[in-house]
Coordinates of C-alpha atoms in Angstrom, one line a residue:
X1 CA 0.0 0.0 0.0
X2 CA 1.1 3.6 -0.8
X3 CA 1.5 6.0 2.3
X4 CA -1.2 8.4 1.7
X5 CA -3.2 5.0 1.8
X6 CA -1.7 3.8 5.0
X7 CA -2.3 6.9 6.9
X8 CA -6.1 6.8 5.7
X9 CA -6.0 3.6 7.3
X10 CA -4.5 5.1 10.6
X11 CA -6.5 7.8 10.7
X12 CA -9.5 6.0 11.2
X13 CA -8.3 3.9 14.2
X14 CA -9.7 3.8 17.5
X15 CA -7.8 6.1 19.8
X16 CA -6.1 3.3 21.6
X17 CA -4.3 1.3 18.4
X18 CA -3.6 5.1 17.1
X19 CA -1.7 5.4 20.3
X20 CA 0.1 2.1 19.7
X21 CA 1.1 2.6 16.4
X22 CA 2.1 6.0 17.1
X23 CA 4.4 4.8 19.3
X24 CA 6.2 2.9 17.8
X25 CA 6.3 4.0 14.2
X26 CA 7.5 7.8 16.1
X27 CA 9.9 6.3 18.2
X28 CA 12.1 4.9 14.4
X29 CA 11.4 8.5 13.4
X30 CA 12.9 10.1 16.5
X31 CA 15.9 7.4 16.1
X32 CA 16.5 8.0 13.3
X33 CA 16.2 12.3 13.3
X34 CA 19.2 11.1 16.1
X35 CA 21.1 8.4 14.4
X36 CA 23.8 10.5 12.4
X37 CA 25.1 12.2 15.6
X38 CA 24.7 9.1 17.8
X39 CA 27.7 8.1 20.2
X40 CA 29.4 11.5 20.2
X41 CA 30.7 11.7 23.7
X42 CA 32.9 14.6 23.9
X43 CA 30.6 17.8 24.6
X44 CA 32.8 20.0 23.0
X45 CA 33.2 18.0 19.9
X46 CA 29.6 17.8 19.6
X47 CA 29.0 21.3 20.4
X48 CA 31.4 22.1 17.8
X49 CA 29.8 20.2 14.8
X50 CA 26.3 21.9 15.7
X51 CA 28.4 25.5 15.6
X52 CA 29.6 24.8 12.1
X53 CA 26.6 23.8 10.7
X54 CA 25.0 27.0 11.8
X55 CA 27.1 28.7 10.2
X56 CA 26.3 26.7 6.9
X57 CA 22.9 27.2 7.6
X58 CA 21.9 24.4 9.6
X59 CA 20.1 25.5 12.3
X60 CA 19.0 22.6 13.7
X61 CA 20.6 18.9 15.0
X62 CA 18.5 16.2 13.3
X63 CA 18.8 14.2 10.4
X64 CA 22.4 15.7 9.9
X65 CA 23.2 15.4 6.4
X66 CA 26.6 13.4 6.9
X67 CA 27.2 10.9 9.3
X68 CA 29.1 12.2 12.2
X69 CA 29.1 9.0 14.7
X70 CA 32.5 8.1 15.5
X71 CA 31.9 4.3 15.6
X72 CA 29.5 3.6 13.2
X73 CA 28.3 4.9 9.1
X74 CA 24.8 4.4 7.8
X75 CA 23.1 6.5 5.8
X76 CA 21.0 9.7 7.3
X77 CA 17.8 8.6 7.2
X78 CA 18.3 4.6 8.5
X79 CA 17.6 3.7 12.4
X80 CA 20.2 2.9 14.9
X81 CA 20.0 -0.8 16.7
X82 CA 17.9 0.3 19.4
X83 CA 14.9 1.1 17.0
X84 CA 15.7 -2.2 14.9
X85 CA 15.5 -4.3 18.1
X86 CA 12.2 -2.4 18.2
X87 CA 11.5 -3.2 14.8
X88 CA 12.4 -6.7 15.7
X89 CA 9.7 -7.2 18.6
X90 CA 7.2 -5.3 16.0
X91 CA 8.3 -8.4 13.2
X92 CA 7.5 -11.5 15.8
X93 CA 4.5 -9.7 17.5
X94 CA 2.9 -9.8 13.8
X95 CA 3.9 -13.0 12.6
X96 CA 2.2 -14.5 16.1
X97 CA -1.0 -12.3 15.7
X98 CA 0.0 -9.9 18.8
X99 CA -0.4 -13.1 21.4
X100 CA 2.9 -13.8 23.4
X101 CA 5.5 -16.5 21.4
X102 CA 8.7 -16.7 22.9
X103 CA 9.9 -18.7 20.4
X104 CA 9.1 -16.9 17.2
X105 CA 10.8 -13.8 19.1
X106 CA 14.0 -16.1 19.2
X107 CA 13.5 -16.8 15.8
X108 CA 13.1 -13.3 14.1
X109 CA 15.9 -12.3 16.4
X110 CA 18.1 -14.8 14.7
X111 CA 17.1 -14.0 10.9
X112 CA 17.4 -10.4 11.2
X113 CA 20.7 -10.0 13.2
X114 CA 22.1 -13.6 12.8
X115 CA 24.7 -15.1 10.3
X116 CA 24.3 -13.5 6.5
X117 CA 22.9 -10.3 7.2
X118 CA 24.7 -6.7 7.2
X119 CA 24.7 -6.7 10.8
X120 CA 27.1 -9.7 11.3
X121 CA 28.9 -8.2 8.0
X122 CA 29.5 -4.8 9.7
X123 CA 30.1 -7.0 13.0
X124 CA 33.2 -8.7 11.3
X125 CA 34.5 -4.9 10.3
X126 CA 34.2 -4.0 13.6
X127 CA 35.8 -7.1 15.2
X128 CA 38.7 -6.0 12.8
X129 CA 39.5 -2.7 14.4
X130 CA 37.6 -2.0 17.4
X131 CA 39.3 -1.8 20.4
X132 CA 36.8 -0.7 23.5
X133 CA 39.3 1.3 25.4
X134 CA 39.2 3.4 22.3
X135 CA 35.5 4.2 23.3
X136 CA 35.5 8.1 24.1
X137 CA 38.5 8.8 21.1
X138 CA 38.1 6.0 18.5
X139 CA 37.4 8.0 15.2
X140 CA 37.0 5.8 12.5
X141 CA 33.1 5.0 11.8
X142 CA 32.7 1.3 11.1
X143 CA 30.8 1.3 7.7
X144 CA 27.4 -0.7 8.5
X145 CA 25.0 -0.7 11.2
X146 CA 26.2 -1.4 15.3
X147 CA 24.9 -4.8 16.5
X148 CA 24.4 -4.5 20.4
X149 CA 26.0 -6.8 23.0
X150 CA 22.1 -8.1 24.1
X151 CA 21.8 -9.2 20.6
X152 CA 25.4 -10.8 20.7
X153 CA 24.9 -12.2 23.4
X154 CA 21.3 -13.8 22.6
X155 CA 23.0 -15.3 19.3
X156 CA 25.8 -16.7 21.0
X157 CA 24.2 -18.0 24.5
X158 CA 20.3 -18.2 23.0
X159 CA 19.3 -16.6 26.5
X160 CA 19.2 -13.1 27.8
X161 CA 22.5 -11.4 29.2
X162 CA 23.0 -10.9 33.3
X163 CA 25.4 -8.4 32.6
X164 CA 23.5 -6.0 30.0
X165 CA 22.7 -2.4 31.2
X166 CA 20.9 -0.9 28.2
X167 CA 17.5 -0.6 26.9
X168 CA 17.4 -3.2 24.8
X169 CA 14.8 -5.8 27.0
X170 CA 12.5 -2.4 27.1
X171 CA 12.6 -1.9 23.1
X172 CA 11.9 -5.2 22.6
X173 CA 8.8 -5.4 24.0
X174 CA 7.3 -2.6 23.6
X175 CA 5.0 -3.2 20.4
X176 CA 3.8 -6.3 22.4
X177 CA 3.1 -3.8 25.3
X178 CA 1.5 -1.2 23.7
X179 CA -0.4 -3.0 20.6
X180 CA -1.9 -5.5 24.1
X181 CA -2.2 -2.4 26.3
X182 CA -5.7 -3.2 27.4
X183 CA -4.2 -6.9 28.2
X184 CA -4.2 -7.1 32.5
X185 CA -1.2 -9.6 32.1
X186 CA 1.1 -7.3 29.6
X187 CA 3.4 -5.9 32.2
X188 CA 4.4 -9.5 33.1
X189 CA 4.4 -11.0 29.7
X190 CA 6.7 -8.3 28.5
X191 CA 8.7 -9.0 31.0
X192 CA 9.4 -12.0 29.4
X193 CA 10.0 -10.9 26.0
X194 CA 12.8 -8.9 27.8
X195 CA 14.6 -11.3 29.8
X196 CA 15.3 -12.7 26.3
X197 CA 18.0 -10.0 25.6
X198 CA 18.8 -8.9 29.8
X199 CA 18.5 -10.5 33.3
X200 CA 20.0 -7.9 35.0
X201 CA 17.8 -6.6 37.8
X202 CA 18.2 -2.7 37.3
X203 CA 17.6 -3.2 33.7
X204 CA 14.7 -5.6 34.2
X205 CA 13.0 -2.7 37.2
X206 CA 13.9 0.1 34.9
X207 CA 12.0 -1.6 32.0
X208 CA 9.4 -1.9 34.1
X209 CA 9.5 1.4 34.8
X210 CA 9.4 2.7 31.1
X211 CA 6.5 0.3 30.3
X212 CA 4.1 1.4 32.9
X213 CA 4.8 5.4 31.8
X214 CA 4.4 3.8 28.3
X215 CA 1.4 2.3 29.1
X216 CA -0.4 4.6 30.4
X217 CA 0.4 7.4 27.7
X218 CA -1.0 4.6 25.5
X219 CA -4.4 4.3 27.2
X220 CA -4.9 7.7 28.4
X221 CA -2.9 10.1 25.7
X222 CA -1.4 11.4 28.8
X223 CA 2.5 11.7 30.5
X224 CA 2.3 10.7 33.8
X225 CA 4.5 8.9 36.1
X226 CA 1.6 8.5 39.3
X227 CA 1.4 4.8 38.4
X228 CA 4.6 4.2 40.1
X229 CA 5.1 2.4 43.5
X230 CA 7.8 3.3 45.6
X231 CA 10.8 1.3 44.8
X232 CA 10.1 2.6 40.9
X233 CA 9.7 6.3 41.6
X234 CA 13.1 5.7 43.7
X235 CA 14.8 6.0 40.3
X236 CA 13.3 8.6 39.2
X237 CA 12.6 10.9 41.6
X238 CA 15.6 12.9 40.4
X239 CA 14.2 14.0 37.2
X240 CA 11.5 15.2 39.2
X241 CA 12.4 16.8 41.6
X242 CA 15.4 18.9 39.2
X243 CA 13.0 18.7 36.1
X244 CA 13.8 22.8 35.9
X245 CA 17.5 21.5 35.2
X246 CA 18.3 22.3 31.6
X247 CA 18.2 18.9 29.8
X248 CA 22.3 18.7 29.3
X249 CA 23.5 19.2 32.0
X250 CA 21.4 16.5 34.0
X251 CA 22.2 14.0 31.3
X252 CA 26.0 14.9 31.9
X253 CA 25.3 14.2 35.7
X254 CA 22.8 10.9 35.1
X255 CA 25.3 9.7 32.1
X256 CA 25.2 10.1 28.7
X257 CA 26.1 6.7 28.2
X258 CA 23.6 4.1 27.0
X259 CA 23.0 2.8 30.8
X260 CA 20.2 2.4 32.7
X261 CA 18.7 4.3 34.5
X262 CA 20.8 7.0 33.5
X263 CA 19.4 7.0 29.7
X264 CA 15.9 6.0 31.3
X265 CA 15.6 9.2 33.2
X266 CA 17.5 11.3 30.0
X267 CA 14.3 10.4 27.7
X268 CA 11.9 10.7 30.5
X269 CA 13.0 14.4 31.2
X270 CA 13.4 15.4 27.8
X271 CA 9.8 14.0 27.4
X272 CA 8.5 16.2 30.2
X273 CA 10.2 19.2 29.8
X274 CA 8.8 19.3 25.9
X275 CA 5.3 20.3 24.8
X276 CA 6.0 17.9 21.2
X277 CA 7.6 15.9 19.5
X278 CA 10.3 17.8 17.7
X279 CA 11.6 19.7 20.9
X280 CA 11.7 16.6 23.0
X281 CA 13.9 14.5 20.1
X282 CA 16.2 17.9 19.5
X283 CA 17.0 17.7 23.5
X284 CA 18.0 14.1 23.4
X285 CA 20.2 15.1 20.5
X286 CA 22.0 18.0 21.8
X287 CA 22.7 16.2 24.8
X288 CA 24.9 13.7 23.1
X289 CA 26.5 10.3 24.1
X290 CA 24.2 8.1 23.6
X291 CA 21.0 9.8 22.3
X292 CA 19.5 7.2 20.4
X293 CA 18.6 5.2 23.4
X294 CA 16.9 8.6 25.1
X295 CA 15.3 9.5 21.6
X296 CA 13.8 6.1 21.5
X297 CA 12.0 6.0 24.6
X298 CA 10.9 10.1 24.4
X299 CA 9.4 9.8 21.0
X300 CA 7.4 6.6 22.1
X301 CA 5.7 8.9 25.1
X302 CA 5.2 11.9 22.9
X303 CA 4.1 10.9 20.2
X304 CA 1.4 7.9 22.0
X305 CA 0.6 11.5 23.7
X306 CA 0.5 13.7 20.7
X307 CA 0.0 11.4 17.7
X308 CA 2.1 10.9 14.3
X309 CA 0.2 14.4 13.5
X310 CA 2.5 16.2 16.0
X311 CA 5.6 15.1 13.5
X312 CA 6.8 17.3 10.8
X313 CA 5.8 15.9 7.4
X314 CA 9.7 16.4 6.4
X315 CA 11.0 14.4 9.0
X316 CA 8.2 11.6 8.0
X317 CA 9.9 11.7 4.4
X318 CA 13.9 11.7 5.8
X319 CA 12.8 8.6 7.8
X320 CA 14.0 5.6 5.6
X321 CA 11.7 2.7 6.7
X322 CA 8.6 4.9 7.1
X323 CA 6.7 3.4 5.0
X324 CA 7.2 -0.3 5.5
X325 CA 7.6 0.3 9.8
X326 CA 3.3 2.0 9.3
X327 CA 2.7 -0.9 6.9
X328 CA 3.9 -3.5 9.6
X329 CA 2.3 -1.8 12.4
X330 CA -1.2 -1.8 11.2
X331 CA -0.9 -5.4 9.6
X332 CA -0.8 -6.3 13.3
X333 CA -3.5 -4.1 14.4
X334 CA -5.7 -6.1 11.2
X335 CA -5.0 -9.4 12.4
X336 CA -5.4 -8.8 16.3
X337 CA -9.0 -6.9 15.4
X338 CA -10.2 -9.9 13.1
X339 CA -8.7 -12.4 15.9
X340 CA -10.7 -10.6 18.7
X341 CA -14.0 -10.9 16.4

């Protein structure tokens, strides 16, 4: 189906599944308005790139033109590995009809990161040259997209990783969460889904965390973080209590890195310090490191809250995998309304 057809199709969804899909399909847009200045660490050196491309006439951060990641080269336009682990979850939550399957979320993890595809292509590259305590200076941009450790570790071990501290368990399940929202057993059944990429216990309360604020943005089109008991707001009382602190400097203090719950609470104060989309995904830029995770998890909440109307059309067309992401999202809505009738 062509696009204009597609968003016809969303456009006449109940508010719920508009949510869902919203969610998802805005959180590949914010990753990949982020992806060409992902992983820049140094503040200055980020600061400086954004300077010279004012004066070229750039006056804004996303979908820079040419890639300035110091560890990794796609094209502008293409999603990061967070987003495609997304995608991922998105793949085996259609091909099962939206009901929990375990296994076919092992399988599509091992067909689209496994052996033959670009990922263990630009894996090999990597492997050639990469040295991790060249992290914060390495400069030469592996050509390909970055497979995460999770997903290493999942293809190597077949189970999740005790040791992993990103988001990656979180992005996995969220189409399950939010295309199931109405489901009283989704918070334990994504669970699941996520202890196939991380058993650490931060990372598994933190993406707990992240689903219930997902969750209810999803069912009531509102940000809100009441939901929480006490052990969960614990973790994130900080960003509420300094959410007046401008967004870059408590992402310097939280970490910029990709670790929970320091990129958690990044996203989630980007998210509530912006009144849409756009302003929320330029914060998570600016603030460097690694903004892809915290551009992920902000443009879920904003746009389940404010829709896939509340994103500039031009970003829409810079997004690569538009198209086919809104295709693959509604297939799933199709089949789980028709399985519900």
């Amino acid at each position: 189906m062509e696009r204009k057809d597609l968003m016809k199709e969303f456009n006449m969804l109940p508010a719920i599944q508009k949510r869902a899909v919203s969610a998802v399909v805005g959180a590949g847009i914010a990753d990949a308005a982020t992806r060409p200045l992902h992983w820049i660490y140094r503040e200055a050196e980020l600061e400086l790139i954004l300077e010279d491309g004012k004066e070229e006439g750039i006056l804004q951060p996303e979908f820079w033109s040419v890639n300035k990641s110091p560890f990794y080269d796609v094209p502008t336009g293409r999603r990061s590995g967070y987003h495609h682990i997304m995608e991922a979850g998105l793949q085996a939550a259609s091909n099962s009809g939206g009901i929990l399957d375990l296994d076919e979320y092992k399988r599509v993890i091992r067909t689209k990161f496994g052996e033959g595809t670009e990922w263990q292509e630009a894996y090999a590259r990597r492997v050639e040259g990469y040295d991790p305590s060249k992290r914060k200076n390495w400069k030469e941009a592996v050509p390909g997209p970055w497979i995460h450790e999770a997903v290493l570790h999942f293809l190597q071990e077949g189970s999740g990783d005790p040791d992993n501290q990103d988001m990656d368990g979180f992005l996995l399940s969220v189409p399950h969460l939010v295309f199931n929202a109405e489901n009283p057993d989704v918070l334990q059944e994504c669970e699941q889904i996520s202890r196939l990429l991380t058993t650490n216990s931060l990372n598994l309360l933190c993406g707990k965390i992240q689903r219930k604020i997902l969750l209810a943005a999803v069912l009531t089109g509102k940000l809100s973080l009441d939901g929480l008991e006490a052990e969960e707001m614990d973790l994130v009382q900080r960003v509420v209590r300094d959410k007046k602190t401008p967004h870059k400097e408590l992402v310097r203090e939280m970490g910029n890195n990709c670790y929970l719950p320091g990129s958690m609470n990044g996203g989630i104060h980007s998210a509530i310090n912006s009144s849409c989309f756009v302003d929320a995904v330029r914060l998570c830029i600016e603030a460097g490191g690694c903004n892809c995770s915290r551009s992920n998890f902000a443009g879920a909440l904003l746009s389940a809250v404010h829709g896939l109307q509340d994103i500039p059309e031009n970003w829409i067309e810079q997004t690569t995998d538009f198209t086919s992401l809104l295709s693959l999202a509604l297939s799933l809505v199709r089949q789980m309304s028709h399985s519900s009738n």
